[in-house]
Tab-separated table of C-alpha atoms and ligand atoms in Angstrom:
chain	number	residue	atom	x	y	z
S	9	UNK	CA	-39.311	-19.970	25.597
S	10	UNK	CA	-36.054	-22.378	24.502
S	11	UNK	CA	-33.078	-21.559	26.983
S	12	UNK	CA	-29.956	-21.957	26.498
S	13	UNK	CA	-28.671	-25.103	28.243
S	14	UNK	CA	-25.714	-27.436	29.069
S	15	UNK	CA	-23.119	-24.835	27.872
S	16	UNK	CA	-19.672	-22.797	29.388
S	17	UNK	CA	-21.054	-19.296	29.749
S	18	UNK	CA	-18.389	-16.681	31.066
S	19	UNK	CA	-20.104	-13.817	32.369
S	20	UNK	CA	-17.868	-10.709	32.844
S	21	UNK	CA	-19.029	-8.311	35.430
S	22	UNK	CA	-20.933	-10.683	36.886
S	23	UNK	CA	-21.200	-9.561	40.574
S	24	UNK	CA	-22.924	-6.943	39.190
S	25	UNK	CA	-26.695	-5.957	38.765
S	26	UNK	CA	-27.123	-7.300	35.401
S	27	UNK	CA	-24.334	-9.640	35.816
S	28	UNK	CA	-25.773	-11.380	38.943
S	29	UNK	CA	-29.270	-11.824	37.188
S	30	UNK	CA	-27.668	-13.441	34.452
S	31	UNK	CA	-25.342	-15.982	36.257
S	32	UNK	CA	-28.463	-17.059	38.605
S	33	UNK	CA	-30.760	-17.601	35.203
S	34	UNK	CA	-27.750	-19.483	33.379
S	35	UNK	CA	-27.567	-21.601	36.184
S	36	UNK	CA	-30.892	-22.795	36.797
S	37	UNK	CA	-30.483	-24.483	33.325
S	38	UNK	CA	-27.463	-26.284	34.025
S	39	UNK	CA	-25.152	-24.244	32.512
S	40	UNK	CA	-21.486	-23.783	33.709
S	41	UNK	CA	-20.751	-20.304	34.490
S	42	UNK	CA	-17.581	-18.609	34.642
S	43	UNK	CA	-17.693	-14.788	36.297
S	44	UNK	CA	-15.286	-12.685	36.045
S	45	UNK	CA	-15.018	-9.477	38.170
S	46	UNK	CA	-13.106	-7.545	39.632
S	47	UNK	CA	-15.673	-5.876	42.247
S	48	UNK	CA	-15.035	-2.100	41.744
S	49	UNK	CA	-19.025	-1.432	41.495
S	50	UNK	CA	-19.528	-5.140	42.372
S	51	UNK	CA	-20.458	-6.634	45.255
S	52	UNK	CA	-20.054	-10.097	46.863
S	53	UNK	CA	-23.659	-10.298	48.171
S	54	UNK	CA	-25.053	-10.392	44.976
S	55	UNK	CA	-23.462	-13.513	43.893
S	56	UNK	CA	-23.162	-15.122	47.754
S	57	UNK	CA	-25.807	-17.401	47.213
S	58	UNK	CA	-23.734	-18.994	43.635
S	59	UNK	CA	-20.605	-19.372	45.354
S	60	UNK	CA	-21.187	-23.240	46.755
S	61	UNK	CA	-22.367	-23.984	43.751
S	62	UNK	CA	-20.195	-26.700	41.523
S	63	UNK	CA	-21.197	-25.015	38.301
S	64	UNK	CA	-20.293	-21.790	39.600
S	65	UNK	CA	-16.721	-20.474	39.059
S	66	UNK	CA	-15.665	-17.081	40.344
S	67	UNK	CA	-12.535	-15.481	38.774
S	68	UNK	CA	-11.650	-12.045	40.813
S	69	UNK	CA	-9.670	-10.323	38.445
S	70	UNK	CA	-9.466	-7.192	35.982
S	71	UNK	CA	-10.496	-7.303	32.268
S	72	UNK	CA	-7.518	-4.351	31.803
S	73	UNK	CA	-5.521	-6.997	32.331
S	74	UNK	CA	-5.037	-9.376	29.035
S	75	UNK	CA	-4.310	-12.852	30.977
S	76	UNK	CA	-6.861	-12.238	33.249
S	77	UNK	CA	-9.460	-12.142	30.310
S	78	UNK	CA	-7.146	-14.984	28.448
S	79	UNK	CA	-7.782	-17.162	31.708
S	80	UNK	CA	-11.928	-16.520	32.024
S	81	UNK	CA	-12.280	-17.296	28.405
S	82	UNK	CA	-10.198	-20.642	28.601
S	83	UNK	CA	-12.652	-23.213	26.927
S	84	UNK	CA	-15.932	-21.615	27.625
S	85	UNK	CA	-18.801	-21.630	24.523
S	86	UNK	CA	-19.799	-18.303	24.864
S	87	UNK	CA	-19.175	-14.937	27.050
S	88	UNK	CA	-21.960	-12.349	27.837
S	89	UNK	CA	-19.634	-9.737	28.101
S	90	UNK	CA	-21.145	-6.936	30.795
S	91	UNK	CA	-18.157	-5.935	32.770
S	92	UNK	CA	-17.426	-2.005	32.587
S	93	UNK	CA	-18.132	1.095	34.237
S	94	UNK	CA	-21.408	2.354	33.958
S	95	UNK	CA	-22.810	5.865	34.504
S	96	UNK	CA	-22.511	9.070	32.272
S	97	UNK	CA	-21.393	11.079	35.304
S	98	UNK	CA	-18.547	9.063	36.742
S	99	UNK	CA	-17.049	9.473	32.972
S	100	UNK	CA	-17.612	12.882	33.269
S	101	UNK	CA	-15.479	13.373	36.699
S	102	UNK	CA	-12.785	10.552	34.965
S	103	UNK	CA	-13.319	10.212	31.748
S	104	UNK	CA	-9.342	8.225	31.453
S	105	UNK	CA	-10.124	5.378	33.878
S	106	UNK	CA	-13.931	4.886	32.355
S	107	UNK	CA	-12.033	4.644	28.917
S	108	UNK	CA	-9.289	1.992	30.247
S	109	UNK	CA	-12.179	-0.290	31.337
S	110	UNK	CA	-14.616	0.098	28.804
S	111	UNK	CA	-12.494	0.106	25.712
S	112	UNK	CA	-9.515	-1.125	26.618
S	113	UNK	CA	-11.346	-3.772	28.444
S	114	UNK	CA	-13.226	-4.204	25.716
S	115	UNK	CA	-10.937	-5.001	23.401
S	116	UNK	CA	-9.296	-7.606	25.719
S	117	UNK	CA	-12.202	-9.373	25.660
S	118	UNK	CA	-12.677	-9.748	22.314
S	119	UNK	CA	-8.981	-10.352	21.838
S	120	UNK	CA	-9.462	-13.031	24.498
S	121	UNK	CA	-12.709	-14.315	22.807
S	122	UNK	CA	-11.208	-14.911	19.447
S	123	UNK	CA	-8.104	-16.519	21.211
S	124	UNK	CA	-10.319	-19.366	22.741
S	125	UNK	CA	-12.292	-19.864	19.784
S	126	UNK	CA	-15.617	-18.627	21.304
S	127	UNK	CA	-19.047	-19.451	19.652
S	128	UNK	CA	-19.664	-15.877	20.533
S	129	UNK	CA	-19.699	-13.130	22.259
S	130	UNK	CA	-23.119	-11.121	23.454
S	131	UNK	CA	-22.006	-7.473	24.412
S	132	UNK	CA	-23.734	-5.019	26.967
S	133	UNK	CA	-23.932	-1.595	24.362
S	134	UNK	CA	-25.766	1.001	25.506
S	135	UNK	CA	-28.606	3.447	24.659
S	136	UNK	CA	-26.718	6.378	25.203
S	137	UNK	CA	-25.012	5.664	21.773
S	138	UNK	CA	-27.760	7.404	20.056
S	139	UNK	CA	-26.245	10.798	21.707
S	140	UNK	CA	-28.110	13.786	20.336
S	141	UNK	CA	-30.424	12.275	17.692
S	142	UNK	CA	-33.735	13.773	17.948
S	143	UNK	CA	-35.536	10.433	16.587
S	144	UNK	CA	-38.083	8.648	18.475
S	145	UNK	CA	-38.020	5.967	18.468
S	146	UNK	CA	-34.695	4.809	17.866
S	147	UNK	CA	-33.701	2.570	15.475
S	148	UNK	CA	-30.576	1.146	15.490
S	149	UNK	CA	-29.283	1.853	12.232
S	150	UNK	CA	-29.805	6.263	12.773
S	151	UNK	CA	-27.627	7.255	15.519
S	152	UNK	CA	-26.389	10.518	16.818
S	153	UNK	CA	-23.301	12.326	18.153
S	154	UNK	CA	-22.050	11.254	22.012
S	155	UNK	CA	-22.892	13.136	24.680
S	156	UNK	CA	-20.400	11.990	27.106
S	157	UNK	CA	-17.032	9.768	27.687
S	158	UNK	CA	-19.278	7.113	28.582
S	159	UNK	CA	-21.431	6.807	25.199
S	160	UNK	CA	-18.332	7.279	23.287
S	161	UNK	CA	-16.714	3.857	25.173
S	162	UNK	CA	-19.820	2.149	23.983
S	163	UNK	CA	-20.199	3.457	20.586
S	164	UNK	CA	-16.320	2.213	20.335
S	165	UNK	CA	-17.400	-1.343	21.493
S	166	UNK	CA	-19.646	-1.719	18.696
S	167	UNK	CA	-17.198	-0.808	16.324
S	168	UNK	CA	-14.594	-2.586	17.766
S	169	UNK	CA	-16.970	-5.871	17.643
S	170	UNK	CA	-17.282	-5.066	13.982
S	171	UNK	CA	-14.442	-5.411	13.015
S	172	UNK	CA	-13.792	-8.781	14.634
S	173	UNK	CA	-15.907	-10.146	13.195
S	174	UNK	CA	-14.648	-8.929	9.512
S	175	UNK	CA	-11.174	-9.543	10.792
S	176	UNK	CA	-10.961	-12.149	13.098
S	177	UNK	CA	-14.381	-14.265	11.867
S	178	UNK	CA	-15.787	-13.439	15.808
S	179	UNK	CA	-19.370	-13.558	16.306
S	180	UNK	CA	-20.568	-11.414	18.634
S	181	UNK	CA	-24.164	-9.411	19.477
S	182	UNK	CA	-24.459	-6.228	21.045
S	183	UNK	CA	-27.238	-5.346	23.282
S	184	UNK	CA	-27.953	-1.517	23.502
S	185	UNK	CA	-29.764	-1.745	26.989
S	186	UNK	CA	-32.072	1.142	27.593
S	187	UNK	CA	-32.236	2.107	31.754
S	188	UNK	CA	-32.872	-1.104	32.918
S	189	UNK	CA	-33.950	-1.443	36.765
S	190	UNK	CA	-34.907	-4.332	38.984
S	191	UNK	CA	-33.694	-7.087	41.932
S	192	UNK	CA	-30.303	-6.329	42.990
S	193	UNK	CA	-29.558	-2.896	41.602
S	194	UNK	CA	-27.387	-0.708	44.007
S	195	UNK	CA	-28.821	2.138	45.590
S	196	UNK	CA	-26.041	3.523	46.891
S	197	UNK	CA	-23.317	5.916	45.928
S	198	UNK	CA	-23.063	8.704	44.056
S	199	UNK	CA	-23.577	7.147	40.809
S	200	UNK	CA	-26.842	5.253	41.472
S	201	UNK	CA	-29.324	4.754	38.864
S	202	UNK	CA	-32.631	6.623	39.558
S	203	UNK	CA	-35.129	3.707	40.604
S	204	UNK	CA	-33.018	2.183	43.400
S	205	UNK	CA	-32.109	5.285	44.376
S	206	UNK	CA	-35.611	6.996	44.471
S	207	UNK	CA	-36.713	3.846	45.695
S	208	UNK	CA	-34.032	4.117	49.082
S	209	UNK	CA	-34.707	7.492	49.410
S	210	UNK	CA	-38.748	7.505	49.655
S	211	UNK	CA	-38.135	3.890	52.277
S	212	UNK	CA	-36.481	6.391	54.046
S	213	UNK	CA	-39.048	9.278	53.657
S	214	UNK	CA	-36.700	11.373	52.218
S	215	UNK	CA	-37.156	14.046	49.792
S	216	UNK	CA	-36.105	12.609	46.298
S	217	UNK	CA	-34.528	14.923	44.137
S	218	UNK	CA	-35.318	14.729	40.139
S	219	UNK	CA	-32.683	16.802	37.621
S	220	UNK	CA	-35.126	19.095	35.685
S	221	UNK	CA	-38.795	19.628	35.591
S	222	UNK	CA	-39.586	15.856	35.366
S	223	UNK	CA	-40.532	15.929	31.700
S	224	UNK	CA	-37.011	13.800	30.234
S	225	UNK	CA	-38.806	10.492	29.729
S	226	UNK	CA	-36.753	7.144	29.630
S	227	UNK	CA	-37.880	3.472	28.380
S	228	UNK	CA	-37.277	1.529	31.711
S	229	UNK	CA	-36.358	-1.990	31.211
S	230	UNK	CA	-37.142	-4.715	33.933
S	231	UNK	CA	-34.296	-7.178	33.725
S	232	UNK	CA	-36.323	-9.893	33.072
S	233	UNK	CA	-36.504	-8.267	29.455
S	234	UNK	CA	-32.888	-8.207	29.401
S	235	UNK	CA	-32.234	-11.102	30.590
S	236	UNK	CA	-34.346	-13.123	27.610
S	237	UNK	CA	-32.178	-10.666	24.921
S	238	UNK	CA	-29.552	-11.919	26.006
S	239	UNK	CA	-30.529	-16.028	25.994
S	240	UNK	CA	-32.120	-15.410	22.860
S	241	UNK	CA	-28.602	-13.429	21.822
S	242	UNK	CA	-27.116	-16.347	22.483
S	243	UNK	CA	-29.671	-19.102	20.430
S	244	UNK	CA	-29.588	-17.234	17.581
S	245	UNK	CA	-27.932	-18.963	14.865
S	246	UNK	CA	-28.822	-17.261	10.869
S	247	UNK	CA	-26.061	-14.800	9.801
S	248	UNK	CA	-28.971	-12.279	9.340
S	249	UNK	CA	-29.501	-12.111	12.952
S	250	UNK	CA	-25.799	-12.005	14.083
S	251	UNK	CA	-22.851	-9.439	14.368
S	252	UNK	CA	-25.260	-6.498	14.893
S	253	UNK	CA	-26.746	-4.587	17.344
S	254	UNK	CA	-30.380	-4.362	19.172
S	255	UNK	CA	-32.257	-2.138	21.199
S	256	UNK	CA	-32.691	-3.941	24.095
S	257	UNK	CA	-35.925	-2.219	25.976
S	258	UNK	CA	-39.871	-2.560	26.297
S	259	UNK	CA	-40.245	-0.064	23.843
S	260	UNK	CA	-42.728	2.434	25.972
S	261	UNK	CA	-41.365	5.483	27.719
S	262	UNK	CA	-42.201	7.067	31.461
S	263	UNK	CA	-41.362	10.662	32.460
S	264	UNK	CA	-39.577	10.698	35.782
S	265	UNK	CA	-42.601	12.515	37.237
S	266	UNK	CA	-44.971	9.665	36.241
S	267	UNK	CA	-42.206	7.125	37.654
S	268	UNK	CA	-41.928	8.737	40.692
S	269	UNK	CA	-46.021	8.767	41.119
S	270	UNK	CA	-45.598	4.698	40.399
S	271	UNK	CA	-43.004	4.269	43.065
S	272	UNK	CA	-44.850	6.410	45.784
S	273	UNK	CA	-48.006	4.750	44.842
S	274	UNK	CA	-46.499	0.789	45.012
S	275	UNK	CA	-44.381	1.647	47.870
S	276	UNK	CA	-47.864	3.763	49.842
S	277	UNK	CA	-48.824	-0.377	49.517
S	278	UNK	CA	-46.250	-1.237	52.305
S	279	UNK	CA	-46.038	2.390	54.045
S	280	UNK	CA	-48.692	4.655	53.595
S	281	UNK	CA	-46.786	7.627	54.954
S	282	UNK	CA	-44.622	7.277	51.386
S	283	UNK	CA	-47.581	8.229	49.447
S	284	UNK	CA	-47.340	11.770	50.855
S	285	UNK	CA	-43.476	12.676	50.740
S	286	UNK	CA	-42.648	15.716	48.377
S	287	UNK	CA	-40.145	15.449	45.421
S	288	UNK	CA	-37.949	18.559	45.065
S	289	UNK	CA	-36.595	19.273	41.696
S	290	UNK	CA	-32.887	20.600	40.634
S	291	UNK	CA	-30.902	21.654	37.517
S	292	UNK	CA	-30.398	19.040	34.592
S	293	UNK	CA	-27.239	16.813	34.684
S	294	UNK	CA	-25.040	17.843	31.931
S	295	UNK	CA	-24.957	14.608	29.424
S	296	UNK	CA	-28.553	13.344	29.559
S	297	UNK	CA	-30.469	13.201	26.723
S	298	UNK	CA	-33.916	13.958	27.148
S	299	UNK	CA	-36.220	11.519	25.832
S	300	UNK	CA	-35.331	7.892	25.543
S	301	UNK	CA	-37.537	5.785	23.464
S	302	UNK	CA	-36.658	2.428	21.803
S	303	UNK	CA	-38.277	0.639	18.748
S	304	UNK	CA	-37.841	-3.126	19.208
S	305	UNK	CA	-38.965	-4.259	16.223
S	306	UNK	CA	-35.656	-5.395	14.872
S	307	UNK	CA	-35.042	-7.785	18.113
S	308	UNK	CA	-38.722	-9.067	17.844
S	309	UNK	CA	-37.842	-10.136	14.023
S	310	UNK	CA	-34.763	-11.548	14.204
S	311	UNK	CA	-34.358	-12.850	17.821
S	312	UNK	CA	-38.248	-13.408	18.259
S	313	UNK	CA	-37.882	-11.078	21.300
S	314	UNK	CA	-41.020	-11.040	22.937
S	315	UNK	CA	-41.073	-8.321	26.767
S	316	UNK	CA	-42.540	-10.036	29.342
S	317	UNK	CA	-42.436	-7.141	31.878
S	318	UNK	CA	-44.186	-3.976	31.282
S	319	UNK	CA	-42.599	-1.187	33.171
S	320	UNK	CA	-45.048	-0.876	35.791
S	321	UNK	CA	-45.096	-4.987	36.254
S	322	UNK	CA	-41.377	-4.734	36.435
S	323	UNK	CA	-41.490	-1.745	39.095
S	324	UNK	CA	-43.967	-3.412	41.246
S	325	UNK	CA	-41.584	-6.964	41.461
S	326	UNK	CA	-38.611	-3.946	41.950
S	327	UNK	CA	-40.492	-2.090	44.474
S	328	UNK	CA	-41.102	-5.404	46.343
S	329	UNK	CA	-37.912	-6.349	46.536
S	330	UNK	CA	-36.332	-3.666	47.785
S	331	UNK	CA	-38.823	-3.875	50.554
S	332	UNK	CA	-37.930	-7.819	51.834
S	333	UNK	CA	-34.385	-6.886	51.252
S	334	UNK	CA	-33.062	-3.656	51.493
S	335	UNK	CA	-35.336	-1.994	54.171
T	12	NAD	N1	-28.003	-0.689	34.043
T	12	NAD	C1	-28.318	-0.040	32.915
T	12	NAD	O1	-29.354	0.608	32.810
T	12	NAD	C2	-27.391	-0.107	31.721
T	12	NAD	C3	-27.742	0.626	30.574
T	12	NAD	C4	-26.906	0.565	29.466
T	12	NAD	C5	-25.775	-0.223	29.501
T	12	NAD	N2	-25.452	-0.904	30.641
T	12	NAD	C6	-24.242	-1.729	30.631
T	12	NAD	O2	-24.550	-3.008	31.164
T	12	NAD	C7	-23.421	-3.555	31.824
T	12	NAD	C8	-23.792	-3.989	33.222
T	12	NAD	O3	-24.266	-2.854	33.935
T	12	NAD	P1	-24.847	-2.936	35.402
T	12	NAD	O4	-25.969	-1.969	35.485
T	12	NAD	O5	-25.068	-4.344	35.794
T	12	NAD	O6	-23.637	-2.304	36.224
T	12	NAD	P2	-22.840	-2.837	37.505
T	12	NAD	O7	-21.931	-1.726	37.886
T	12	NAD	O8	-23.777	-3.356	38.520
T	12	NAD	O9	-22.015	-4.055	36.895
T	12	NAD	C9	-20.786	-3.917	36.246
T	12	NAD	C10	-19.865	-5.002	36.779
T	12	NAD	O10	-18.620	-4.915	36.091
T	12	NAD	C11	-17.587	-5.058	37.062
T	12	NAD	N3	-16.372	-4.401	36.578
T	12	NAD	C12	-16.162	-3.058	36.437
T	12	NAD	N4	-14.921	-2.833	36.021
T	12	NAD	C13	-14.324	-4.043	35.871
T	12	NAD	C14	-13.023	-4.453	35.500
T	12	NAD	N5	-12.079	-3.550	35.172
T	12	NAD	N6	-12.751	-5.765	35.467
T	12	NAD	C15	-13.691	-6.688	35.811
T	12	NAD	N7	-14.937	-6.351	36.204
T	12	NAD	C16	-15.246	-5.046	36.236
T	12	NAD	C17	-18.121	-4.400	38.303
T	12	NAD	O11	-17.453	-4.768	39.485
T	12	NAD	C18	-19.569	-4.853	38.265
T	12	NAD	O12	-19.742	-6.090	38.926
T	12	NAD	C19	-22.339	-2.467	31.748
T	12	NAD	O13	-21.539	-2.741	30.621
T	12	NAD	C20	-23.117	-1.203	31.517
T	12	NAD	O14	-22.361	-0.213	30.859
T	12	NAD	C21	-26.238	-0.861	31.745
């Protein structure tokens, strides 16, 4: 696959999960990256390894703050904008500060983007923007209402990046990531995402606990997928394929029961005893839809996307992972 190469690449939120992934991929291709972060769901360990690195600048700072954003953007080709605060619950218990970040954030980025004459900017959108459409799979023209704070910040981005581009001539691509899972995803806290968290949990041999019967299914995304959305985000050039948004998934869904059987049967690999540990079940979380299924035929015709990862390759490399690093 062509990578992107030789370029200024600002990466916002990049001590993060997805982040991280991306500054360690841009790198490896001689690319300079810029990462801006300000390390409230960050961490340092995640981008420890970058930080002797000549073509590796870190900028600690907040993208609520204008001339922090002006600063990261100074003469960089492109930003892969993935700084915000994820999680339908946390916008739930504070909906005000998940707004400040992930609008108002927003919007300084893009402000800051068009100020320094980007090539463009490549957004992290998100899957819970199709809220309570029924359709299956989604396609990324039919959307429904928001469910929560959170999907309403993200619906905003997109229509925010809209209109920079009709007013301000901004390129930009938004990436509606679907539950995507793999190296470096934190387990911890109360806002965890489900596979590092079952994951900890059954290392452990604790009980994992699923919300509902175990029937809400979810397309799980290995970040390798994302990861070559958002290079070929980046590559692509015709006006057809630009200022838009993409489902950015495998397009195949899992119910949390059959996920759970995967991770007790890859992690029974290591420890047989995990193989055996019960999974207790609780109410719903108020917010989630319940089935999650993306069509990616859009990305695969205009961006030539083309998943490498299934979700049980991708869980496997996860599953392994955790094991060498966070046991
Ligand atoms: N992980 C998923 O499944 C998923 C799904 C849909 C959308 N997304 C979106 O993808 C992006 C990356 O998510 P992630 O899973 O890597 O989460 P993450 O929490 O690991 O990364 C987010 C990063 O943004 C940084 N950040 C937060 N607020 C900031 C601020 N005010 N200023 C500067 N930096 C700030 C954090 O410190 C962190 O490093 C987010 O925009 C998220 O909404 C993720």
């Amino acid at each position: 696959m062509q990578q992107i190469e030789n370029k200024i690449i600002l990466v916002t939120g990049g001590a993060g999960f997805i982040g991280s992934n991306l500054c360690e991929h841009l790198l490896q291709y001689n690319n300079k990256v810029v990462c801006l972060d300000n390390f409230a769901t960050g961490k340092t360990s995640n981008i420890q390894h970058l930080l002797a690195n000549p073509n590796f600048t870190l900028i600690v700072g907040d993208i609520r703050n204008l001339s922090d954003c002006h600063k990261a953007a100074q003469g960089v080709d492109y930003i892969l904008h993935q700084a915000a605060l994820g999680s339908v619950p946390r916008s739930i218990v504070d909906p005000i500060t998940s707004n400040e970040v992930n609008i108002s954030g927003f919007l300084n980025m893009l402000v800051a983007a068009r100020d320094a004459k980007v090539k463009k900017m490549v957004y992290a959108a998100s899957s819970s923007t199709y809220g309570d459409s029924e359709n299956l799979p989604k396609v990324e023209e039919i959307i429904g209402k928001p469910l929560s704070p959170y999907a309403i910040t993200k619906y905003v981005n997109e229509l925010y990046a809209d209109i920079f581009q009709h007013t301000y001539g901004l390129n930009t691509i938004g990436l509606r990531y679907f539950n995507v899972f793999g190296r470096k995803q934190d387990p911890d806290g109360a806002y965890a995402a489900v596979i590092p968290k079952f994951v900890m949990q059954l290392m452990k041999h604790e009980s994992p606990v699923i919300n509902g019967d175990g029937n809400y299914s979810r397309d799980f995304t290995y970040i390798d997928n994302v990861i070559q959305m958002n290079v070929r985000a980046l590559l692509a050039e015709n006006e057809e394929a630009m200022n838009t948004v993409y489902n950015t998934a495998f397009g195949d869904r899992t119910t949390l029961n059959d996920l759970m059987a995967s991770l007790k049967m890859y992690l029974a690999e290591y420890d047989p005893k995990i193989g055996a540990i019960e999974t207790v079940y609780g109410p719903n979380r108020v917010g989630d839809i319940p089935h999650s299924l993306a069509s990616i035929e859009k990305a695969k015709s205009l961006l030539g996307y083309n998943p490498e990862f299934s979700m049980q390759q991708g869980l496997k490399e996860a599953v392994a992972w955790y094991w060498e690093n966070l046991r």
